[in-house]
Amino acid sequence: MDYNIGEKIKKLRKARKLTLQQVASETGFSPALISQIENNNVSPPIATLSKIAKFFDVKMGMFFDEDEVESKYEVVRSNERRVVSRVISKSGTGHGYTYEALSFRKRNKKMEPFLLTVCERAQEETLYSHEGEEFLLILEGKAELILEEERIALDAGDAVYFDSEVKHRLLARDDSGLRVLAVVTR
């Protein structure tokens, strides 16, 4: 299922009559990356999407929205999840990292739940930070969470809650497959 995140970002930018350069300098990303995201050449990681959403003052869920009527609850069947595979922009190679939006119809929600699947240990360890809080529950596999200078080993069943403004990165400790329930707030 493709929900055209790039197209939605481009619409927001054009509605505010902003250039790629203006969006880039305000968000801290390069104009080339913003352009790649807008053209759906790069699927932005959650941290990047969160910064872009904050800049445009929209909720992150808006990027996963279909235009539907607001309801008090939402049921997402396992076969209806929205899968976003992440691509590193530098090399353009696959990251072995996907996330599935577990809620995308409910508007104006305070939490964004995702299922992360990490197939391999990443070589690069860029740390991210964004507004809000994050909750991670390791469903299967072995994870390593970097919070600033600290490295925390996490195993299946372990959970961690942290302030997302702390620079962070979640890695697989090996290539055996890692599945994580991640809940992000703004």
Coordinates of N, CA, C and O in Angstrom, one line a residue, residues 7-186:
E7 N 4.3 13.1 -1.7 CA 3.3 14.0 -2.3 C 2.6 14.8 -1.3 O 2.4 16.0 -1.5
K8 N 2.3 14.3 -0.1 CA 1.7 15.0 1.0 C 2.6 16.1 1.5 O 2.2 17.2 1.8
I9 N 3.9 15.8 1.6 CA 4.9 16.8 2.0 C 5.0 17.9 1.0 O 5.0 19.1 1.3
K10 N 5.1 17.5 -0.3 CA 5.2 18.5 -1.4 C 3.9 19.5 -1.3 O 4.1 20.7 -1.5
K11 N 2.7 18.9 -1.1 CA 1.5 19.7 -1.1 C 1.6 20.7 0.1 O 1.2 21.9 0.0
L12 N 2.1 20.2 1.3 CA 2.2 21.1 2.4 C 3.2 22.3 2.1 O 2.9 23.4 2.4
R13 N 4.3 21.9 1.5 CA 5.3 22.9 1.2 C 4.8 24.0 0.2 O 4.9 25.2 0.4
K14 N 4.1 23.5 -0.9 CA 3.6 24.4 -1.9 C 2.4 25.3 -1.3 O 2.3 26.4 -1.7
A15 N 1.6 24.7 -0.5 CA 0.5 25.5 0.1 C 1.1 26.6 0.9 O 0.4 27.7 1.0
R16 N 2.3 26.4 1.5 CA 2.9 27.5 2.3 C 3.9 28.3 1.5 O 4.6 29.2 2.0
K17 N 3.9 28.1 0.2 CA 4.8 28.8 -0.8 C 6.2 28.8 -0.3 O 6.9 29.9 -0.3
L18 N 6.7 27.6 0.1 CA 8.1 27.5 0.6 C 9.0 26.8 -0.5 O 8.5 26.0 -1.2
T19 N 10.2 27.2 -0.5 CA 11.2 26.5 -1.4 C 11.7 25.2 -0.7 O 11.7 25.1 0.5
L20 N 12.3 24.3 -1.5 CA 13.0 23.2 -0.9 C 14.1 23.6 0.1 O 14.3 23.1 1.2
Q21 N 14.8 24.7 -0.3 CA 15.9 25.3 0.5 C 15.4 25.7 1.9 O 16.0 25.5 2.9
Q22 N 14.2 26.4 1.8 CA 13.6 26.9 3.1 C 13.3 25.8 4.0 O 13.5 25.8 5.2
V23 N 12.6 24.8 3.5 CA 12.2 23.6 4.3 C 13.5 22.9 4.8 O 13.5 22.6 6.0
A24 N 14.5 22.8 4.0 CA 15.7 22.1 4.4 C 16.4 22.9 5.5 O 16.8 22.3 6.5
S25 N 16.6 24.2 5.4 CA 17.3 24.9 6.4 C 16.5 24.9 7.7 O 17.1 24.9 8.8
E26 N 15.2 25.0 7.7 CA 14.4 25.0 8.9 C 14.4 23.6 9.6 O 14.3 23.5 10.8
T27 N 14.5 22.5 8.8 CA 14.4 21.2 9.4 C 15.8 20.6 9.7 O 15.9 19.6 10.4
G28 N 16.8 21.2 9.0 CA 18.2 20.7 9.2 C 18.6 19.6 8.3 O 19.6 18.9 8.4
F29 N 17.7 19.3 7.2 CA 18.0 18.3 6.2 C 18.5 19.0 5.0 O 18.3 20.2 4.8
S30 N 19.1 18.3 4.1 CA 19.6 18.9 2.8 C 18.4 19.0 1.8 O 17.5 18.3 1.9
P31 N 18.5 20.1 1.0 CA 17.4 20.2 -0.1 C 17.3 19.0 -0.9 O 16.2 18.6 -1.3
A32 N 18.5 18.3 -1.2 CA 18.4 17.1 -2.0 C 17.6 16.0 -1.3 O 16.8 15.3 -2.0
L33 N 17.8 15.9 0.0 CA 17.0 14.8 0.7 C 15.5 15.2 0.7 O 14.7 14.3 0.5
I34 N 15.2 16.4 1.0 CA 13.8 16.8 0.9 C 13.2 16.5 -0.4 O 12.1 16.0 -0.6
S35 N 13.9 16.8 -1.5 CA 13.5 16.6 -2.9 C 13.3 15.0 -3.1 O 12.3 14.6 -3.6
Q36 N 14.2 14.2 -2.6 CA 14.1 12.8 -2.8 C 12.9 12.2 -2.0 O 12.2 11.4 -2.5
I37 N 12.6 12.8 -0.8 CA 11.5 12.4 -0.1 C 10.2 12.8 -0.8 O 9.3 12.0 -1.0
E38 N 10.1 14.0 -1.3 CA 8.9 14.5 -2.0 C 8.7 13.7 -3.3 O 7.5 13.5 -3.6
N39 N 9.7 13.2 -3.9 CA 9.5 12.4 -5.1 C 9.4 10.9 -4.8 O 9.5 10.1 -5.7
N40 N 9.2 10.6 -3.5 CA 9.1 9.2 -3.1 C 10.3 8.3 -3.5 O 10.1 7.1 -3.7
N41 N 11.5 8.9 -3.6 CA 12.7 8.1 -3.9 C 13.3 7.6 -2.6 O 14.0 6.6 -2.6
V42 N 13.0 8.2 -1.5 CA 13.5 7.8 -0.2 C 12.3 7.8 0.8 O 11.5 8.7 0.8
S43 N 12.2 6.7 1.5 CA 11.2 6.6 2.6 C 11.8 7.1 3.8 O 12.8 6.5 4.3
P44 N 11.4 8.2 4.4 CA 12.0 8.8 5.5 C 11.8 8.0 6.8 O 10.8 7.4 7.0
P45 N 12.9 7.9 7.6 CA 12.7 7.2 8.9 C 11.8 8.0 9.8 O 11.5 9.2 9.5
I46 N 11.3 7.4 10.8 CA 10.3 8.0 11.7 C 10.8 9.4 12.3 O 10.1 10.3 12.3
A47 N 12.1 9.4 12.7 CA 12.6 10.6 13.3 C 12.6 11.8 12.3 O 12.2 12.9 12.6
T48 N 12.9 11.5 11.0 CA 12.9 12.5 9.9 C 11.4 13.0 9.7 O 11.2 14.2 9.6
L49 N 10.5 12.0 9.6 CA 9.1 12.3 9.4 C 8.6 13.2 10.5 O 7.8 14.1 10.3
S50 N 9.0 12.8 11.7 CA 8.5 13.6 12.9 C 9.0 15.0 12.9 O 8.2 15.9 13.2
K51 N 10.2 15.3 12.4 CA 10.8 16.6 12.3 C 10.0 17.4 11.2 O 9.7 18.6 11.4
I52 N 9.7 16.8 10.1 CA 9.0 17.4 9.0 C 7.6 17.7 9.5 O 7.1 18.8 9.2
A53 N 6.9 16.8 10.2 CA 5.6 17.0 10.7 C 5.5 18.2 11.6 O 4.6 19.0 11.6
K54 N 6.5 18.2 12.5 CA 6.6 19.3 13.5 C 6.8 20.7 12.8 O 6.1 21.7 13.1
F55 N 7.7 20.7 11.8 CA 7.9 21.9 11.0 C 6.6 22.4 10.3 O 6.3 23.6 10.4
F56 N 5.8 21.5 9.8 CA 4.6 21.9 9.1 C 3.4 22.0 10.1 O 2.3 22.3 9.7
D57 N 3.7 21.6 11.4 CA 2.6 21.6 12.4 C 1.5 20.7 12.0 O 0.3 21.1 12.1
V58 N 1.8 19.5 11.6 CA 0.8 18.5 11.4 C 1.1 17.3 12.2 O 2.3 17.1 12.6
K59 N 0.1 16.4 12.4 CA 0.4 15.2 13.1 C 1.1 14.2 12.2 O 0.7 14.1 11.0
M60 N 2.0 13.3 12.7 CA 2.7 12.4 11.8 C 1.7 11.4 11.1 O 1.9 11.0 10.0
G61 N 0.6 11.1 11.8 CA -0.4 10.2 11.3 C -1.0 10.7 10.0 O -1.5 9.9 9.1
M62 N -1.0 12.0 9.8 CA -1.5 12.6 8.5 C -0.8 12.0 7.3 O -1.4 11.9 6.2
F63 N 0.5 11.6 7.4 CA 1.2 11.1 6.3 C 0.7 9.7 5.9 O 0.9 9.2 4.8
F64 N 0.0 9.0 6.9 CA -0.5 7.6 6.7 C -2.0 7.6 6.5 O -2.6 6.6 6.3
D65 N -2.6 8.8 6.5 CA -4.0 8.9 6.4 C -4.6 8.6 5.0 O -4.0 8.9 4.0
E66 N -5.8 8.0 5.0 CA -6.6 8.0 3.9 C -7.7 9.0 4.3 O -7.9 9.2 5.4
D67 N -8.3 9.6 3.3 CA -9.4 10.6 3.7 C -10.6 9.8 4.1 O -11.4 9.4 3.3
E68 N -10.7 9.6 5.4 CA -11.8 8.9 6.0 C -12.5 9.7 7.1 O -11.9 10.6 7.6
V69 N -13.7 9.3 7.4 CA -14.4 10.0 8.5 C -13.7 9.7 9.8 O -13.4 8.6 10.1
E70 N -13.7 10.7 10.7 CA -13.1 10.5 12.1 C -14.0 9.5 12.8 O -15.2 9.6 12.8
S71 N -13.4 8.6 13.6 CA -14.2 7.7 14.4 C -13.6 7.6 15.8 O -12.4 8.1 16.0
K72 N -14.3 7.1 16.8 CA -13.8 7.0 18.1 C -12.8 5.9 18.3 O -12.0 5.9 19.3
Y73 N -12.7 5.0 17.4 CA -11.8 3.9 17.5 C -11.4 3.4 16.1 O -12.0 3.8 15.1
E74 N -10.3 2.6 16.1 CA -9.9 2.1 14.8 C -9.4 0.6 15.1 O -8.6 0.4 16.0
V75 N -9.8 -0.3 14.2 CA -9.2 -1.6 14.2 C -8.4 -1.8 13.0 O -8.9 -1.5 11.9
V76 N -7.2 -2.2 13.1 CA -6.3 -2.5 12.0 C -6.0 -4.0 12.0 O -5.3 -4.5 12.9
R77 N -6.5 -4.7 11.0 CA -6.2 -6.1 10.9 C -4.8 -6.3 10.5 O -4.2 -5.5 9.8
S78 N -4.2 -7.5 10.8 CA -2.8 -7.7 10.6 C -2.4 -7.6 9.1 O -1.4 -7.2 8.7
N79 N -3.4 -7.9 8.2 CA -3.2 -7.8 6.8 C -3.4 -6.4 6.2 O -3.3 -6.2 5.0
E80 N -3.8 -5.5 7.1 CA -4.1 -4.1 6.6 C -3.0 -3.1 7.0 O -3.1 -2.0 6.6
R81 N -2.0 -3.6 7.7 CA -0.9 -2.7 8.2 C -0.3 -2.0 7.0 O -0.1 -2.5 5.9
R82 N 0.2 -0.7 7.2 CA 0.9 0.0 6.2 C 2.4 -0.2 6.4 O 2.9 0.2 7.4
V83 N 3.0 -0.8 5.4 CA 4.4 -1.1 5.5 C 5.2 0.0 4.8 O 5.0 0.4 3.7
V84 N 6.2 0.5 5.5 CA 7.2 1.5 4.9 C 8.6 0.9 5.1 O 9.0 0.6 6.1
S85 N 9.2 0.7 3.9 CA 10.6 0.2 4.0 C 11.5 1.4 4.0 O 11.3 2.3 3.2
R86 N 12.6 1.3 4.7 CA 13.4 2.5 4.8 C 14.6 2.3 3.9 O 15.2 1.3 3.9
V87 N 15.0 3.4 3.3 CA 16.2 3.4 2.4 C 17.2 4.5 2.9 O 16.8 5.6 3.2
I88 N 18.4 4.1 3.0 CA 19.4 5.1 3.3 C 19.7 6.0 2.1 O 19.8 5.5 1.0
S89 N 19.7 7.3 2.2 CA 19.8 8.2 1.0 C 21.2 8.2 0.5 O 21.5 8.4 -0.7
K90 N 22.2 8.1 1.4 CA 23.6 8.2 1.0 C 24.0 7.2 -0.1 O 24.5 7.6 -1.2
S91 N 23.8 6.0 0.2 CA 24.2 4.9 -0.8 C 23.0 4.4 -1.6 O 23.2 3.8 -2.6
G92 N 21.8 4.7 -1.2 CA 20.6 4.3 -1.9 C 20.4 2.8 -1.7 O 19.6 2.2 -2.4
T93 N 21.1 2.2 -0.8 CA 20.9 0.7 -0.6 C 19.8 0.5 0.4 O 19.5 1.3 1.2
G94 N 19.3 -0.7 0.4 CA 18.3 -1.1 1.3 C 18.9 -1.1 2.7 O 20.1 -1.4 2.9
H95 N 18.1 -0.9 3.7 CA 18.6 -0.8 5.1 C 18.3 -2.0 5.9 O 18.7 -2.2 7.0
G96 N 17.5 -3.0 5.3 CA 17.1 -4.1 6.1 C 16.2 -3.7 7.2 O 16.2 -4.3 8.3
Y97 N 15.4 -2.7 7.0 CA 14.6 -2.1 8.1 C 13.3 -1.7 7.6 O 13.2 -0.9 6.6
T98 N 12.2 -2.2 8.2 CA 10.9 -1.7 7.8 C 10.1 -1.4 9.0 O 10.3 -1.8 10.1
Y99 N 9.1 -0.5 8.8 CA 8.2 -0.2 9.9 C 6.8 -0.3 9.3 O 6.5 0.1 8.2
E100 N 5.9 -0.8 10.1 CA 4.5 -0.9 9.7 C 3.6 0.1 10.7 O 3.8 0.0 11.9
A101 N 2.8 0.9 10.1 CA 2.0 1.8 10.9 C 0.8 0.9 11.4 O 0.1 0.3 10.6
L102 N 0.6 0.9 12.7 CA -0.4 0.1 13.3 C -1.7 0.9 13.5 O -2.7 0.3 13.9
S103 N -1.7 2.2 13.2 CA -2.9 3.0 13.2 C -2.7 4.1 12.2 O -1.7 4.8 12.3
F104 N -3.6 4.2 11.3 CA -3.4 5.3 10.2 C -4.7 5.9 9.8 O -4.7 6.9 9.1
R105 N -5.8 5.5 10.3 CA -7.1 6.1 10.0 C -7.5 7.1 11.1 O -8.1 8.1 10.8
K106 N -7.2 6.8 12.3 CA -7.6 7.6 13.4 C -6.9 8.9 13.4 O -5.6 8.9 13.4
R107 N -7.6 10.0 13.3 CA -6.9 11.3 13.3 C -6.7 11.9 14.6 O -7.3 11.5 15.6
N108 N -5.8 12.9 14.7 CA -5.5 13.7 15.9 C -5.2 12.8 17.1 O -5.6 13.1 18.2
K109 N -4.5 11.7 16.9 CA -4.1 10.8 18.0 C -2.8 11.3 18.7 O -2.0 12.0 18.0
K110 N -2.7 11.0 19.9 CA -1.5 11.5 20.7 C -0.3 10.5 20.6 O 0.8 10.8 20.9
M111 N -0.6 9.2 20.1 CA 0.4 8.2 20.0 C 0.4 7.7 18.6 O -0.6 7.7 17.9
E112 N 1.6 7.3 18.1 CA 1.8 6.7 16.8 C 2.4 5.3 17.0 O 3.6 5.2 17.3
P113 N 1.7 4.2 16.9 CA 2.2 2.9 17.1 C 2.8 2.3 15.8 O 2.1 2.4 14.8
F114 N 3.9 1.7 15.9 CA 4.6 1.1 14.7 C 5.1 -0.3 15.1 O 5.5 -0.5 16.3
L115 N 5.2 -1.2 14.1 CA 5.9 -2.5 14.3 C 7.2 -2.4 13.5 O 7.1 -2.2 12.3
L116 N 8.3 -2.4 14.2 CA 9.6 -2.3 13.5 C 10.1 -3.7 13.2 O 10.1 -4.5 14.2
T117 N 10.7 -4.0 12.1 CA 11.4 -5.2 11.8 C 12.7 -4.9 11.3 O 12.9 -4.1 10.3
V118 N 13.8 -5.3 11.9 CA 15.1 -5.1 11.5 C 15.8 -6.4 11.2 O 15.8 -7.3 12.0
C119 N 16.2 -6.6 9.9 CA 16.7 -7.9 9.4 C 18.2 -8.0 9.6 O 18.7 -9.2 9.6
E120 N 18.9 -6.9 9.7 CA 20.4 -7.1 9.8 C 20.9 -5.9 10.7 O 20.3 -4.9 10.9
R121 N 22.1 -6.2 11.2 CA 22.8 -5.1 12.0 C 23.3 -4.0 11.1 O 24.0 -4.3 10.1
A122 N 22.9 -2.8 11.3 CA 23.3 -1.7 10.5 C 24.8 -1.4 10.8 O 25.2 -1.5 11.9
Q123 N 25.5 -1.0 9.7 CA 26.9 -0.6 9.9 C 27.0 0.8 10.4 O 27.8 1.1 11.2
E124 N 26.1 1.7 9.9 CA 26.2 3.1 10.4 C 25.4 3.3 11.6 O 24.4 2.7 11.8
E125 N 25.8 4.2 12.5 CA 25.1 4.4 13.8 C 24.7 5.9 14.0 O 25.0 6.5 15.0
T126 N 24.1 6.5 12.9 CA 23.7 7.9 13.1 C 22.6 7.9 14.2 O 21.7 7.1 14.2
L127 N 22.7 8.9 15.1 CA 21.7 9.0 16.1 C 20.7 10.1 15.7 O 21.0 11.0 15.0
Y128 N 19.4 9.8 16.1 CA 18.3 10.7 15.8 C 17.7 11.3 17.1 O 17.8 10.7 18.1
S129 N 17.1 12.5 16.9 CA 16.4 13.0 18.0 C 15.2 13.8 17.5 O 15.2 14.3 16.3
H130 N 14.1 13.8 18.2 CA 12.9 14.5 17.8 C 12.0 14.8 19.0 O 12.3 14.2 20.1
E131 N 11.1 15.7 18.9 CA 10.2 16.0 20.0 C 9.4 14.8 20.4 O 9.1 13.9 19.6
G132 N 9.0 14.7 21.7 CA 8.1 13.7 22.1 C 8.7 12.6 23.0 O 9.8 12.8 23.5
E133 N 8.0 11.5 23.1 CA 8.5 10.4 23.9 C 8.4 9.1 23.1 O 7.6 9.1 22.1
E134 N 9.1 8.1 23.5 CA 9.1 6.8 22.8 C 9.0 5.7 23.7 O 9.7 5.7 24.8
F135 N 8.3 4.7 23.4 CA 8.2 3.4 24.1 C 8.5 2.3 23.2 O 8.0 2.2 22.1
L136 N 9.4 1.4 23.6 CA 9.8 0.3 22.7 C 9.6 -1.0 23.5 O 10.0 -1.1 24.7
L137 N 9.0 -2.0 22.9 CA 8.9 -3.4 23.5 C 9.5 -4.3 22.5 O 9.0 -4.4 21.4
I138 N 10.5 -5.0 23.0 CA 11.2 -6.0 22.1 C 10.3 -7.3 22.0 O 10.1 -7.9 23.1
L139 N 9.8 -7.6 20.8 CA 8.9 -8.7 20.7 C 9.7 -10.0 20.4 O 9.4 -11.0 20.9
E140 N 10.7 -9.8 19.6 CA 11.6 -11.0 19.3 C 13.0 -10.5 18.9 O 13.0 -9.4 18.2
G141 N 14.0 -11.2 19.2 CA 15.4 -10.9 18.8 C 16.1 -10.1 19.8 O 15.7 -10.0 21.0
K142 N 17.3 -9.7 19.5 CA 18.2 -9.0 20.4 C 18.5 -7.6 19.8 O 18.9 -7.4 18.7
A143 N 18.2 -6.6 20.7 CA 18.4 -5.2 20.3 C 19.5 -4.5 21.1 O 19.8 -4.9 22.2
E144 N 20.0 -3.4 20.5 CA 20.9 -2.5 21.2 C 20.3 -1.1 21.0 O 20.2 -0.7 19.9
L145 N 20.1 -0.4 22.1 CA 19.6 0.9 22.0 C 20.7 1.9 22.5 O 21.3 1.7 23.5
I146 N 21.0 2.8 21.6 CA 22.0 3.8 21.9 C 21.2 5.1 22.4 O 20.4 5.6 21.6
L147 N 21.5 5.5 23.6 CA 20.9 6.8 24.1 C 22.1 7.7 24.5 O 22.8 7.4 25.4
E148 N 22.3 8.7 23.7 CA 23.5 9.6 23.8 C 24.8 8.7 23.8 O 25.0 8.0 22.8
E149 N 25.5 8.6 24.9 CA 26.7 7.8 25.0 C 26.5 6.4 25.5 O 27.4 5.6 25.4
E150 N 25.3 6.1 26.0 CA 25.0 4.8 26.6 C 24.5 3.8 25.6 O 23.7 4.1 24.7
R151 N 25.0 2.5 25.8 CA 24.5 1.4 25.0 C 23.8 0.4 25.9 O 24.3 0.0 26.9
I152 N 22.5 0.2 25.5 CA 21.7 -0.7 26.4 C 21.3 -1.9 25.6 O 20.7 -1.8 24.5
A153 N 21.7 -3.1 26.1 CA 21.3 -4.4 25.4 C 19.9 -4.7 25.9 O 19.5 -4.7 27.0
L154 N 19.0 -5.1 24.9 CA 17.6 -5.4 25.2 C 17.3 -6.7 24.5 O 17.7 -7.0 23.4
D155 N 16.5 -7.6 25.2 CA 16.1 -8.9 24.7 C 14.6 -9.0 24.6 O 13.9 -8.1 25.2
A156 N 14.1 -10.0 24.0 CA 12.7 -10.2 23.9 C 12.0 -10.1 25.2 O 12.5 -10.7 26.2
G157 N 10.9 -9.3 25.3 CA 10.2 -9.1 26.5 C 10.6 -7.8 27.2 O 9.9 -7.3 28.1
D158 N 11.8 -7.3 26.9 CA 12.3 -6.0 27.6 C 11.6 -4.8 27.0 O 11.3 -4.8 25.8
A159 N 11.4 -3.8 27.8 CA 10.8 -2.6 27.3 C 11.6 -1.4 27.8 O 12.3 -1.5 28.8
V160 N 11.5 -0.3 27.1 CA 12.2 0.9 27.4 C 11.3 2.1 27.0 O 10.6 2.1 26.0
Y161 N 11.3 3.1 27.9 CA 10.6 4.4 27.7 C 11.5 5.5 27.8 O 12.3 5.6 28.8
F162 N 11.6 6.4 26.8 CA 12.6 7.5 26.9 C 12.1 8.8 26.2 O 11.1 8.7 25.4
D163 N 12.7 9.9 26.5 CA 12.4 11.2 25.9 C 13.1 11.2 24.6 O 14.3 11.0 24.5
S164 N 12.4 11.4 23.5 CA 12.9 11.3 22.1 C 13.9 12.4 21.8 O 14.5 12.4 20.8
E165 N 13.9 13.5 22.7 CA 14.9 14.5 22.4 C 16.3 14.1 22.7 O 17.2 14.7 22.3
V166 N 16.4 13.0 23.5 CA 17.7 12.4 23.7 C 18.1 11.7 22.4 O 17.3 11.0 21.8
K167 N 19.4 12.0 21.9 CA 19.8 11.4 20.7 C 19.8 9.9 20.8 O 20.3 9.4 21.8
H168 N 19.2 9.2 19.9 CA 19.0 7.7 20.0 C 19.1 7.0 18.7 O 18.9 7.6 17.6
R169 N 19.3 5.7 18.8 CA 19.2 4.8 17.7 C 19.0 3.4 18.2 O 19.6 2.9 19.1
L170 N 18.1 2.6 17.5 CA 17.9 1.2 17.8 C 18.5 0.4 16.7 O 18.4 0.6 15.5
L171 N 19.3 -0.6 17.2 CA 20.0 -1.5 16.3 C 19.7 -2.9 16.6 O 19.4 -3.2 17.8
A172 N 19.9 -3.8 15.6 CA 19.8 -5.2 15.9 C 21.2 -5.6 16.4 O 22.2 -5.2 15.9
R173 N 21.3 -6.5 17.4 CA 22.6 -6.9 17.9 C 23.2 -8.0 17.0 O 24.4 -8.2 17.0
D174 N 22.4 -8.6 16.2 CA 22.9 -9.6 15.2 C 21.9 -9.7 14.0 O 21.0 -8.8 13.9
D175 N 22.1 -10.6 13.1 CA 21.3 -10.7 11.9 C 20.1 -11.7 12.0 O 19.5 -12.1 11.0
S176 N 19.8 -12.1 13.3 CA 18.7 -13.1 13.4 C 17.3 -12.6 13.3 O 16.4 -13.4 13.4
G177 N 17.1 -11.3 13.2 CA 15.8 -10.7 13.0 C 15.3 -10.1 14.4 O 15.4 -10.8 15.4
L178 N 14.9 -8.9 14.3 CA 14.4 -8.2 15.4 C 13.0 -7.6 15.1 O 12.8 -7.0 14.1
R179 N 12.1 -7.8 16.0 CA 10.7 -7.2 15.9 C 10.4 -6.4 17.2 O 10.6 -6.9 18.3
V180 N 10.0 -5.2 16.9 CA 9.8 -4.2 18.1 C 8.5 -3.5 17.9 O 8.2 -3.0 16.8
L181 N 7.7 -3.4 19.0 CA 6.6 -2.5 19.0 C 7.1 -1.2 19.5 O 7.7 -1.1 20.6
A182 N 6.9 -0.2 18.7 CA 7.4 1.2 19.0 C 6.2 2.1 19.0 O 5.4 2.1 18.1
V183 N 6.0 2.9 20.1 CA 5.0 3.9 20.2 C 5.6 5.2 20.4 O 6.4 5.4 21.3
V184 N 5.3 6.2 19.5 CA 6.0 7.5 19.5 C 4.9 8.5 19.8 O 3.8 8.4 19.2
T185 N 5.2 9.5 20.6 CA 4.3 10.6 20.8 C 4.9 11.9 20.3 O 6.1 12.0 20.2
R186 N 4.1 12.9 20.1 CA 4.6 14.2 19.7 C 4.6 15.1 20.8 O 3.6 15.2 21.6

